[in-house]
Short mmCIF file of C-alpha atoms in Angstrom, two decimals:
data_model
loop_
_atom_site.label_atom_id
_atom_site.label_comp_id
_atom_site.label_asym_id
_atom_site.label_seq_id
_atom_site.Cartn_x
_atom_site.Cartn_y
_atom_site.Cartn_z
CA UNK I 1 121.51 144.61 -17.23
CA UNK I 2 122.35 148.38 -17.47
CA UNK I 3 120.59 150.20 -20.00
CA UNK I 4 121.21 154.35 -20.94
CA UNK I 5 117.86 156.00 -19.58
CA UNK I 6 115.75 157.79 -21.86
CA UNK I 7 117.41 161.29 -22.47
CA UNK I 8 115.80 164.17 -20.78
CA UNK I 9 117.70 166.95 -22.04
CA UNK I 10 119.50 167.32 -25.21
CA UNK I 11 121.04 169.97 -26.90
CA UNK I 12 119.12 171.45 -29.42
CA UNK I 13 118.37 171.65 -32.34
CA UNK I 14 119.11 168.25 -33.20
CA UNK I 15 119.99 167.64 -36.37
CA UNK I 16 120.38 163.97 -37.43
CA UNK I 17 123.24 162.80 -40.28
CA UNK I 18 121.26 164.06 -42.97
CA UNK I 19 121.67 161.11 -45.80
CA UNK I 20 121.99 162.28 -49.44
CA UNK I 21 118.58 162.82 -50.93
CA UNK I 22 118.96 161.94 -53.96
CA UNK I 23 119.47 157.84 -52.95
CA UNK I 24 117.39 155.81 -55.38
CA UNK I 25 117.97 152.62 -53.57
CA UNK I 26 116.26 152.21 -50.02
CA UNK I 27 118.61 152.20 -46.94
CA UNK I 28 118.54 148.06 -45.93
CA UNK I 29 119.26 147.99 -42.17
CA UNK I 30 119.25 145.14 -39.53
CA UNK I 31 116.39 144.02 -37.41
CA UNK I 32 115.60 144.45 -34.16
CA UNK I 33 116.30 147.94 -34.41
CA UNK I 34 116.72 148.35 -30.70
CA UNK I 35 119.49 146.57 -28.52
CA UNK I 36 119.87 146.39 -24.71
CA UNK I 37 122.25 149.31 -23.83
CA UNK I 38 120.89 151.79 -26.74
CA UNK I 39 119.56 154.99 -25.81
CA UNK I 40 116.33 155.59 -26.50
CA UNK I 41 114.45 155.98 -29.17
CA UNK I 42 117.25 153.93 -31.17
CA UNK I 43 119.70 157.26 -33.14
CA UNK I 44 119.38 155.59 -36.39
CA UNK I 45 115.63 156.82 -36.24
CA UNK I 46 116.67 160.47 -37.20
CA UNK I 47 118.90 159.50 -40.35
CA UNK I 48 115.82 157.24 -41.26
CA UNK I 49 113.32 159.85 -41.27
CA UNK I 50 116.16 162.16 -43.12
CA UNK I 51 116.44 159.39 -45.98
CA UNK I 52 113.78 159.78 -48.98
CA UNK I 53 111.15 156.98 -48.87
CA UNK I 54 111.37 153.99 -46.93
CA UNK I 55 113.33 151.47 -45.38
CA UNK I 56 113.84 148.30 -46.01
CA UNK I 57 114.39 145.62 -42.74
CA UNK I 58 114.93 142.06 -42.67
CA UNK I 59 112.87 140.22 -39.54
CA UNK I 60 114.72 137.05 -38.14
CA UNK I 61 112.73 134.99 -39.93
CA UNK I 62 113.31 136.26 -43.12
CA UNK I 63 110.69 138.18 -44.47
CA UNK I 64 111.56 141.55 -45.78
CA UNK I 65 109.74 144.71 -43.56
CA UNK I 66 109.13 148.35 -44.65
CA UNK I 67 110.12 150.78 -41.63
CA UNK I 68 108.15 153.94 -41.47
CA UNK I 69 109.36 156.20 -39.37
CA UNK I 70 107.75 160.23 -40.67
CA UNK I 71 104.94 161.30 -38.89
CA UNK I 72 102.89 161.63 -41.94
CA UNK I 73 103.76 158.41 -43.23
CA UNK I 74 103.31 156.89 -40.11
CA UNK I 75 99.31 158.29 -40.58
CA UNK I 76 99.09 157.47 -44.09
CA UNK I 77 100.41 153.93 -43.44
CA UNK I 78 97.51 153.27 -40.79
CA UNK I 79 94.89 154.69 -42.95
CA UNK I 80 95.57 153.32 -45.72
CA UNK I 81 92.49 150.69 -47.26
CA UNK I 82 94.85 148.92 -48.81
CA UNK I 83 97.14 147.78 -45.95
CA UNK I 84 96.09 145.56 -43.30
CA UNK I 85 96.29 144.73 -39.59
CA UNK I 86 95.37 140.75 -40.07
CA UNK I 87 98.37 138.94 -39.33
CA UNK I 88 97.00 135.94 -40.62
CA UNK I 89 98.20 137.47 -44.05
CA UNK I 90 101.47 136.26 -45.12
CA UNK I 91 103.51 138.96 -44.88
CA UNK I 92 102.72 140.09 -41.76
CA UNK I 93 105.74 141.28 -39.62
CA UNK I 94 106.55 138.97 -36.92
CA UNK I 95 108.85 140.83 -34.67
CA UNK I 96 108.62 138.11 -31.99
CA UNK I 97 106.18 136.22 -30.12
CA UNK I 98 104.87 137.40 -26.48
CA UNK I 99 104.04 134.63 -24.10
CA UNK I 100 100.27 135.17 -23.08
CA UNK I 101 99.27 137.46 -26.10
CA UNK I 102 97.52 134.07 -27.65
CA UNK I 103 97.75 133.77 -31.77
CA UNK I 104 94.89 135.52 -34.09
CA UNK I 105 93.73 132.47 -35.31
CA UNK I 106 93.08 131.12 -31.74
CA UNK I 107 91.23 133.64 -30.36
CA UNK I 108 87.66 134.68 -31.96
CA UNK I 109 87.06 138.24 -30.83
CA UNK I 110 90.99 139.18 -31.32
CA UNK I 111 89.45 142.16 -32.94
CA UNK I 112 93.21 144.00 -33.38
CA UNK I 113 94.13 141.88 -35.65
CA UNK I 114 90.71 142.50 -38.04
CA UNK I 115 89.97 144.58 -40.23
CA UNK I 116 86.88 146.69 -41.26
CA UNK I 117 83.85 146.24 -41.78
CA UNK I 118 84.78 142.70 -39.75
CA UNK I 119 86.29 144.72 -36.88
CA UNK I 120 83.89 147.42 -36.54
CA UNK I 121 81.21 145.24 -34.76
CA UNK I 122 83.75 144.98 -31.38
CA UNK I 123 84.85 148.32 -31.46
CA UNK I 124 81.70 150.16 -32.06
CA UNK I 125 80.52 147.79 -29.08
CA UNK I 126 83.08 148.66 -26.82
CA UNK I 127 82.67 152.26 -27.74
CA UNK I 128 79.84 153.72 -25.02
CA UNK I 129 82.07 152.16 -22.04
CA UNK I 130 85.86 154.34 -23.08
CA UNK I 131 83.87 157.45 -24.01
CA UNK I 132 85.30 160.64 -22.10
CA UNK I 133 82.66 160.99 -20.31
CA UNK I 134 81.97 157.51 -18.72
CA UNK I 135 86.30 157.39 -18.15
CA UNK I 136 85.58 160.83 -16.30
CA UNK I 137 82.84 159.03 -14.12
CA UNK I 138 85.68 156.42 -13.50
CA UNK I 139 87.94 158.90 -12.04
CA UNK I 140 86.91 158.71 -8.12
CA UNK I 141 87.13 155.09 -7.71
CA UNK I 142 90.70 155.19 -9.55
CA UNK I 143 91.87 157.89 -7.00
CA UNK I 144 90.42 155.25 -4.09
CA UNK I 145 92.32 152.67 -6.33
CA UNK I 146 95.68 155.09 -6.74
CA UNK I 147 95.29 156.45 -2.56
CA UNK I 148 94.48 152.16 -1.40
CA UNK I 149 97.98 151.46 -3.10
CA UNK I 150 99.95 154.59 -1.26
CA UNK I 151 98.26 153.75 1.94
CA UNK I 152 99.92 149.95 1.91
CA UNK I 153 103.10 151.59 0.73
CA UNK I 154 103.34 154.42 3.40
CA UNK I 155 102.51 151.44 5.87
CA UNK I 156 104.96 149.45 4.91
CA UNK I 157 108.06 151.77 5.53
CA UNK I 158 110.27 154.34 3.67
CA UNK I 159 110.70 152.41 0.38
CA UNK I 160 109.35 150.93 -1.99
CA UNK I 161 109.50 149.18 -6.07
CA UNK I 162 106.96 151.41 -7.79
CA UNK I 163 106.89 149.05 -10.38
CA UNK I 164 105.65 145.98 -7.92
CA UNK I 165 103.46 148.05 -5.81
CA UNK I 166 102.08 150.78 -7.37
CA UNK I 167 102.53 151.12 -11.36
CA UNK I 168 101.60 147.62 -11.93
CA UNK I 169 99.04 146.93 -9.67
CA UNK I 170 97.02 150.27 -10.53
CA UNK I 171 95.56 149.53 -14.56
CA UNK I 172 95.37 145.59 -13.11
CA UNK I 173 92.90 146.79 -10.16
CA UNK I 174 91.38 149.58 -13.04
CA UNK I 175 90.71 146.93 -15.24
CA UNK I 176 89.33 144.11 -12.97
CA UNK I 177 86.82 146.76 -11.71
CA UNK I 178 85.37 147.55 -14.96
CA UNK I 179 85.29 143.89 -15.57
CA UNK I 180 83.53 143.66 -12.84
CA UNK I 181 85.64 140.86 -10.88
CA UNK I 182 84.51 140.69 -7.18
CA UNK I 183 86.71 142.90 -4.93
CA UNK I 184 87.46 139.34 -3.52
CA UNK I 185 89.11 138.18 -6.17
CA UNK I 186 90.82 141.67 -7.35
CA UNK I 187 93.90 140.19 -5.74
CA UNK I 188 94.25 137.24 -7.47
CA UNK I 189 93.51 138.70 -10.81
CA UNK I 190 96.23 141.24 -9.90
CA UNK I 191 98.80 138.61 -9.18
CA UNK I 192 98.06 136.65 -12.25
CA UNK I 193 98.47 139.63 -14.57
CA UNK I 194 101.62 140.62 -12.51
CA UNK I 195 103.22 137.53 -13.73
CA UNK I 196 101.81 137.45 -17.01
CA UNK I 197 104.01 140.67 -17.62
CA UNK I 198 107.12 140.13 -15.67
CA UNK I 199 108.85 138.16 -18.06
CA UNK I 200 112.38 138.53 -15.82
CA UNK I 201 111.14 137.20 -12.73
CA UNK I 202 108.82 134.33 -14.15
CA UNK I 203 109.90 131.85 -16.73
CA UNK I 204 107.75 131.31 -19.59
CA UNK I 205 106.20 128.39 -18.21
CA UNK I 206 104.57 130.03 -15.54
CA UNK I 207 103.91 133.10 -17.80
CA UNK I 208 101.77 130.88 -19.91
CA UNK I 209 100.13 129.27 -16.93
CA UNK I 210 99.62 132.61 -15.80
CA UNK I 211 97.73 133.31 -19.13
CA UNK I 212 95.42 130.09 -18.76
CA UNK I 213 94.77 130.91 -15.49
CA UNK I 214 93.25 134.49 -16.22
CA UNK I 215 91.14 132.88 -19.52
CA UNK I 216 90.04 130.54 -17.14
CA UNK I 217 88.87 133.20 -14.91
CA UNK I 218 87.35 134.92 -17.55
CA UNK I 219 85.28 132.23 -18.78
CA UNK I 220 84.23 131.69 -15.25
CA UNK I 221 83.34 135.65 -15.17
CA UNK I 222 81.22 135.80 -18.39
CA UNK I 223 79.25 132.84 -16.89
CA UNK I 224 78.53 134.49 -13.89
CA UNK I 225 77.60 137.53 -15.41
CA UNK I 226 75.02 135.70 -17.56
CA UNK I 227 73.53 134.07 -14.24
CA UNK I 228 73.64 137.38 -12.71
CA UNK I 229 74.18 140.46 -14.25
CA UNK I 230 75.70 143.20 -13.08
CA UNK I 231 77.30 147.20 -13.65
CA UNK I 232 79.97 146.22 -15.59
CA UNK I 233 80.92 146.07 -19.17
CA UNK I 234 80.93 142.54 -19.82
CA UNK I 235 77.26 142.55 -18.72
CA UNK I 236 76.64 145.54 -21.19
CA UNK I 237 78.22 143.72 -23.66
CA UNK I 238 76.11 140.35 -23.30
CA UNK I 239 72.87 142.64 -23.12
CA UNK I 240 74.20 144.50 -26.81
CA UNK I 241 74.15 140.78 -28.12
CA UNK I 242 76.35 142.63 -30.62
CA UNK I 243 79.28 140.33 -29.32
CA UNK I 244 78.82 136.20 -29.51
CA UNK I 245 79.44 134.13 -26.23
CA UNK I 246 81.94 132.21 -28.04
CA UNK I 247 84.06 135.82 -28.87
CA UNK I 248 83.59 137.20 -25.49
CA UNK I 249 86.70 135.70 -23.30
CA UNK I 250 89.15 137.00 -26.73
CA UNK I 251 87.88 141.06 -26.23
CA UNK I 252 88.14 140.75 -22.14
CA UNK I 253 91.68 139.26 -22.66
CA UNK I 254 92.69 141.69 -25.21
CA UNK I 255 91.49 144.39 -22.84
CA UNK I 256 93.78 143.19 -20.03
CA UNK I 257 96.76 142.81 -22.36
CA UNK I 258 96.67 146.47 -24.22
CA UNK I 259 95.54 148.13 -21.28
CA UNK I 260 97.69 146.64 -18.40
CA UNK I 261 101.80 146.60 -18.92
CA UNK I 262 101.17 149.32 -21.60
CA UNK I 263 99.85 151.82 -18.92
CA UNK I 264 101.89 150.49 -16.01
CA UNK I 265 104.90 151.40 -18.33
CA UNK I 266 103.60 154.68 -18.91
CA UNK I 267 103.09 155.47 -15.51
CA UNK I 268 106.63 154.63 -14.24
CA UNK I 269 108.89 155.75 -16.96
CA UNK I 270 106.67 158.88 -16.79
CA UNK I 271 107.83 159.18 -12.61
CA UNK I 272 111.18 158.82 -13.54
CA UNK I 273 111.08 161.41 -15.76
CA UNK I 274 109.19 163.96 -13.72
CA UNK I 275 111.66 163.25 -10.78
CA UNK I 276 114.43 164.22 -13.19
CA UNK I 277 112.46 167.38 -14.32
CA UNK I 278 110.60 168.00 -10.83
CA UNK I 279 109.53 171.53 -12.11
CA UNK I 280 106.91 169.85 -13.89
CA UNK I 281 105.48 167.91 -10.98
CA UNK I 282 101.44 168.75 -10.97
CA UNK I 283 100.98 169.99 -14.42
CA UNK I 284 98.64 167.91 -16.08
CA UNK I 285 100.43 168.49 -19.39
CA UNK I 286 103.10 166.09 -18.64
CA UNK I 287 100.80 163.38 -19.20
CA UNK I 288 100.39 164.13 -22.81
CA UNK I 289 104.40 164.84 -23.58
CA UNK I 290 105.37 161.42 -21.17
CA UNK I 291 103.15 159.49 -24.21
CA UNK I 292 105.06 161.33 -26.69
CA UNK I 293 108.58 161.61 -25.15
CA UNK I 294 108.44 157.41 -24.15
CA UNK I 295 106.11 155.95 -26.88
CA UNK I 296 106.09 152.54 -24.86
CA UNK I 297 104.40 150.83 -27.90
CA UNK I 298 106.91 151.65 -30.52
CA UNK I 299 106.78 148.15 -32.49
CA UNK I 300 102.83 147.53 -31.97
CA UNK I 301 101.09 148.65 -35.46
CA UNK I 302 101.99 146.05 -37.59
CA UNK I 303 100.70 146.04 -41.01
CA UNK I 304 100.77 144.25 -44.12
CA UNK I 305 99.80 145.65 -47.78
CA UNK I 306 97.05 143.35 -49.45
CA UNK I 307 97.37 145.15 -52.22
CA UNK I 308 100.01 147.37 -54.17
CA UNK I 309 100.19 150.56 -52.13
CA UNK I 310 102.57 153.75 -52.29
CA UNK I 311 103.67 155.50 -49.48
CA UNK I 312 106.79 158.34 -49.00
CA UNK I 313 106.94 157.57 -52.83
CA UNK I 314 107.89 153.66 -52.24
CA UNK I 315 106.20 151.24 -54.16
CA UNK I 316 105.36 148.56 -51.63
CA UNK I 317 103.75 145.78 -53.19
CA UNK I 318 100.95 143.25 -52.21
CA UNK I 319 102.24 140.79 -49.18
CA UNK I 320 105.05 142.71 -47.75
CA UNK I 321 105.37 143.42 -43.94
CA UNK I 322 105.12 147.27 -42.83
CA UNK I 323 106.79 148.25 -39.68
CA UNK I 324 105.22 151.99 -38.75
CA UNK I 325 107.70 152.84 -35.66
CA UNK I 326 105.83 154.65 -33.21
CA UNK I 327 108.94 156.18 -31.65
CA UNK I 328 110.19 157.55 -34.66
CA UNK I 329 107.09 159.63 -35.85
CA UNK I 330 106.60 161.04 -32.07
CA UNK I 331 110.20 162.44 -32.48
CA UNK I 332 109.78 163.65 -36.01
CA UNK I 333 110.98 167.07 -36.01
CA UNK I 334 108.97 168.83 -38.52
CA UNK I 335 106.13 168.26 -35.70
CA UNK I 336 108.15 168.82 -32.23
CA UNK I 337 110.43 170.99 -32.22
CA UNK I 338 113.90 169.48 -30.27
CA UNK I 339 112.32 166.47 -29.53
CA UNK I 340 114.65 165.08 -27.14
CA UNK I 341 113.56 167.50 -24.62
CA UNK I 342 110.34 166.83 -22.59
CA UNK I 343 108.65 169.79 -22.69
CA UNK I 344 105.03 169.43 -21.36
CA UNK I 345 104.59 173.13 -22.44
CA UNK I 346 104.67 172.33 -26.31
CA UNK I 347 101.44 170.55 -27.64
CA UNK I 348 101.98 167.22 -27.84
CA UNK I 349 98.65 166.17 -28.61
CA UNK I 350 99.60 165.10 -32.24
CA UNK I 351 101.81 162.27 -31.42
CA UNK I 352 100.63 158.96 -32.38
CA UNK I 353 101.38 156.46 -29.15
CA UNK I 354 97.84 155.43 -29.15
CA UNK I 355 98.47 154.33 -33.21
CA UNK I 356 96.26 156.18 -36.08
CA UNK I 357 93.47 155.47 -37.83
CA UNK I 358 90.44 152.74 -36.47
CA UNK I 359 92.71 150.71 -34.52
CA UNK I 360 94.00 153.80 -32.43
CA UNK I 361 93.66 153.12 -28.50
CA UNK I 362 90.04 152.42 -27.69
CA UNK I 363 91.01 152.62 -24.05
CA UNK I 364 93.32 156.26 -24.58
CA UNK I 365 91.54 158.16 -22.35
CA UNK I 366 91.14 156.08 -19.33
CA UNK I 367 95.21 155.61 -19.44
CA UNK I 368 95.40 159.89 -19.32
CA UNK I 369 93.02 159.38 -16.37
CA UNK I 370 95.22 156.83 -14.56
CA UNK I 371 98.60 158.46 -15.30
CA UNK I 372 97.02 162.22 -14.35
CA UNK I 373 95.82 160.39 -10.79
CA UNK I 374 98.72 158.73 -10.34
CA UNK I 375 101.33 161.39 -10.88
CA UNK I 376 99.12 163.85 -8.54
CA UNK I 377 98.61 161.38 -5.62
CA UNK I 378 101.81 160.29 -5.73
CA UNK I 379 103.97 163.06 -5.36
CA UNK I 380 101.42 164.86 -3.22
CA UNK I 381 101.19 162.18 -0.86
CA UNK I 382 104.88 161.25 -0.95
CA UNK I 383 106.66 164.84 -1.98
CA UNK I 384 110.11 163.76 -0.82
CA UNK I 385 110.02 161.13 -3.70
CA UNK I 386 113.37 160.12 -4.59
CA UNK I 387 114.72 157.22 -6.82
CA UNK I 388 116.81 154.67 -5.15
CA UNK I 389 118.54 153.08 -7.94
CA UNK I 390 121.20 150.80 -8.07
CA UNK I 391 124.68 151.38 -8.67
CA UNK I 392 124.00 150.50 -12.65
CA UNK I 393 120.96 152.79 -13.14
CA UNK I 394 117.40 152.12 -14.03
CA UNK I 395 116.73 148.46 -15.37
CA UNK I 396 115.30 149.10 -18.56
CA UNK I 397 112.46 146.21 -19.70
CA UNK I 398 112.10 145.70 -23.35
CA UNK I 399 110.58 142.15 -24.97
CA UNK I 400 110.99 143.58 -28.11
CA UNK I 401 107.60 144.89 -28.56
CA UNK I 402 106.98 146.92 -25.40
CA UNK I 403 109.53 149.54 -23.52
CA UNK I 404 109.05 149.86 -19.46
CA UNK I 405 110.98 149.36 -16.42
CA UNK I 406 111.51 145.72 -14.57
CA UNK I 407 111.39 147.87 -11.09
CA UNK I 408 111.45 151.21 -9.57
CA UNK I 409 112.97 151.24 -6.49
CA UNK I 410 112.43 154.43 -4.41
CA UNK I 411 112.61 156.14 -1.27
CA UNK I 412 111.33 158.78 0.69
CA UNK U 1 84.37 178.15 -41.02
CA UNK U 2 82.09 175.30 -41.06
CA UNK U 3 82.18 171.39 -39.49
CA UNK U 4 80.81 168.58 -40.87
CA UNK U 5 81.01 165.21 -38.84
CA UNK U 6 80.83 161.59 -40.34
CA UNK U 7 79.19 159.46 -38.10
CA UNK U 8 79.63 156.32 -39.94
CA UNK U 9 83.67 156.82 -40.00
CA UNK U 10 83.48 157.83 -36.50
CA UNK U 11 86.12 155.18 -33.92
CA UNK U 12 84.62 157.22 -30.81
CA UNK U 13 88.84 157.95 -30.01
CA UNK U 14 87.22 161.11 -28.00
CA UNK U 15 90.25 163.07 -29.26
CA UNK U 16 87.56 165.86 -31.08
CA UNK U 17 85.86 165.79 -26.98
CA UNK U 18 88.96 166.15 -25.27
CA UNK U 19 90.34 168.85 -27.49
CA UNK U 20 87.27 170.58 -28.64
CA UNK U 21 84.41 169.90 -26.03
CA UNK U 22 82.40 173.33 -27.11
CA UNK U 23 82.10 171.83 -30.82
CA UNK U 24 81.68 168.07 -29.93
CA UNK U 25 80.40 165.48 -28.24
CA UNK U 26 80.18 161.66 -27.62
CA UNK U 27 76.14 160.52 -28.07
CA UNK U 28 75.18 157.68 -25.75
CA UNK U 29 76.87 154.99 -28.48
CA UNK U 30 79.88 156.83 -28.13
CA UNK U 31 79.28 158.46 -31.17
CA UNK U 32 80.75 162.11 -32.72
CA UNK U 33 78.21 164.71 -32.51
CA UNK U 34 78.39 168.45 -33.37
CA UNK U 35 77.22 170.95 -30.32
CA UNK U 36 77.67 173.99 -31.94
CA UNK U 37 79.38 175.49 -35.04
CA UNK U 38 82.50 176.62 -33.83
CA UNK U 39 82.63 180.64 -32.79
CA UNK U 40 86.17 182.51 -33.91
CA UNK U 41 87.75 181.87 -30.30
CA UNK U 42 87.17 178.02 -30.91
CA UNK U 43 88.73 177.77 -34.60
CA UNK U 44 91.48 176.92 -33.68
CA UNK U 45 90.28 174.19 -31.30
CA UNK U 46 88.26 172.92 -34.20
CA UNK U 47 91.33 172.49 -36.15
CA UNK U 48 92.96 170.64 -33.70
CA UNK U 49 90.53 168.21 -33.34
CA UNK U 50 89.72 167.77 -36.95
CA UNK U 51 94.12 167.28 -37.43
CA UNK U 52 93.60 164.72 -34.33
CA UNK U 53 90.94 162.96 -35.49
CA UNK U 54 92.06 158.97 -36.07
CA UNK U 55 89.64 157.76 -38.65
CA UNK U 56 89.03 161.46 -40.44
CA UNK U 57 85.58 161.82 -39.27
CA UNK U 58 85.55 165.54 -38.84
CA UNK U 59 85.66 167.83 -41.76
CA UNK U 60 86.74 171.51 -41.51
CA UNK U 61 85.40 173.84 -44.10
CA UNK U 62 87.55 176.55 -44.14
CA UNK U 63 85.79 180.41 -44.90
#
């Protein structure tokens, strides 16, 4: 399917059809927001940001959603006591169900979907192993990881899908090491995960069994790591106690899931765009503005109000669905100037593609490590880099939660 | 200008480290901690990470 690639240039300013701001009714608009073939993020995001207050959406099933799409709402939204990330609230948004990401209420230790004090036991757990410091320890064996993956590739000839053998298989391999899987079985982790996420090539069948597979290796994993021990986190974790047995196999999977396809995506959408706007090949600043510019994760922080709450001056009341879009706040003018441009040189450091507030990326600094490595190994190892696309352009991947690329094909 | 850190509110994000690693720091739990009061060349930096902060643990007193 042929999708418009991500703009890299646009005239600017940009100034979006400014709605009248005096509307006392909110906009109603159509859900999903986003269709194959749209260029991305989705137009209609500027005019909602110009409207006063909110938006009101419709989900498939229903339900009636509030989109927030300002950058300060967007922060006030996900710190707000009074709205929730449970979705075992009615109410909660359902924008679609992911084959693999397992339900809430089947998976003890699904500590996303808490909140605190109930979620602040797994994340102040997990805290000590993402700190900047321990990710910055991490940093040689990714570059072994990130060199290892060029080394097949350069072997194998003059092209290559990035997607398939480098931006997929890197966070897999990243993750399985601080899991501490055996190198052994670092393969067959990485091929489970691989089809897990590639919801094109595998049907959902074998997407699920994909999914039972890895909990079944995980379970397997945690037991060995009680026999044995070892420098990893899920031995730290056992040793903390802080974390039950029973909860265990739920915070490894979630782990896998937020850290893998979300950072793959990052990674390749973040080659394309460098190869478009080479001059900024080996500053370390794109990493920051390829979060902002692609915001992967627009449709992730869903929340529900649990009680009445105000926000942008809309009343939302107790039990309806919030929909902060991710996309929309990173391209909210009144914080980057001509947003449609990547511009590594402006500080991007405010955007919110990690999500705001408790739930914001426990593992955000080890992706900045893994893009940084892999954007500097790659295009110093292979500097004639070129993309090899098809005669319909990039193939866009979109689930309707996440944004990345089915494949990559390049040469060099 | 003066920093106050809440340790309790604290998500260990590492956004304050990353931005502002002469003010603060990440104890062995992953925790915020305060290095130093921030000197006038690091105000700004101090800002920033107070701005970035997810879970509003870091507390700018302007003056």
């Amino acid at each position: 399917m042929t999708h418009t690639e991500p703009a890299t240039q646009a005239t600017c300013p940009v100034t979006g059809a400014t709605a009248a701001a005096t509307d006392t009714d909110p906009l109603v608009v159509d859900f999903p927001l986003r269709a194959p073939g749209i260029p991305f993020p989705p137009p209609e995001y500027a005019d909602y940001r110009d409207r006063k207050g909110l938006v009101l959406s419709h989900l498939p099933d229903g339900k009636r959603v509030w989109l927030v799409t300002r950058h300060e709402d967007v922060r006030a939204v996900l710190t707000n006591p009074g709205i929730s990330s449970n979705p075992e609230h009615a109410g909660f948004p359902n924008v679609g169900e992911t084959i693999g990401v397992p339900k809430q209420s089947q998976v003890p230790g699904w500590f996303v979907g808490m909140d605190s004090p109930e979620h602040d036991r797994f994340r102040k757990a997990l805290i000590p192993e993402f700190t900047v410091r321990r990710v910055r320890a991490m940093k040689p064996a990714i570059e072994r990881t990130v060199d290892a993956q060029l080394d097949a590739m350069l072997a194998a000839g003059n092209t290559a899908d990035l997607v398939a053998d480098f931006t997929l298989p890197i966070p897999s391999l990243v993750i399985s090491a601080l899991l501490g899987v055996p190198p052994a079985d670092r393969e067959f982790f990485e091929s489970r995960t691989r089809v897990l996420v590639s919801f094109r090539a595998f049907s959902d069948e074998e997407r699920s069994a994909a999914a039972k597979d890895l909990l079944r290796y995980i379970n397997r994993l945690i037991d060995i790591k009680q026999k044995w021990g070892g420098d990893d986190i899920v031995t730290r974790l056992l040793a903390t106690g802080a974390i039950g047995a029973h909860e265990m196999s739920g915070v490894l999977m979630l782990l896998l899931i937020a850290g893998h396809e979300t950072t793959a995506n990052n990674i390749a959408l973040g080659i394309v765009t460098l190869l478009k706007n080479p001059q900024w090949i080996g500053d370390e600043r794109a990493v920051e503005e390829t979060l902002r510019f692609h915001s992967v994760a627009d449709l992730v922080s869903l929340r529900v109000a649990v009680e009445d709450v105000e926000i942008a001056g809309q009343r939302i009341k107790a039990g309806e669905g919030i929909v902060p879009l991710v996309a929309a706040a990173n391209y909210d003018e009144n914080l980057f100037a001509c947003p449609h441009a990547f511009d590594p040189s402006r500080s991007a450091r405010g955007h919110v593609a990690f999500g705001y507030g408790v739930h914001q990326c426990l593992g955000q600094n080890l992706v900045r490590v893994e893009m940084e490595v892999a954007y500097r190994k790659l295009f110093e190892r292979i500097p004639n880099l070129r993309l090899d696309l098809p005669d319909d352009g990039l193939n866009i991947k979109y689930d309707g939660v996440l944004y990345g690329l089915h494949e990559l094909p390049v040469r060099w | 200008m003066r920093i106050t850190v809440d340790s309790d509110r604290c998500v260990g994000a590492g956004q304050c480290v990353l931005n502002a690693p002469a003010i603060f720091d990440q104890d062995e739990d992953g925790i915020v901690t305060l290095l130093a009061e921030p000197g006038a060349d690091q105000e700004a930096a101090a800002r920033l990470a107070g701005g970035l902060c997810p879970s509003r643990a870091i507390t700018v007193h302007e003056g």
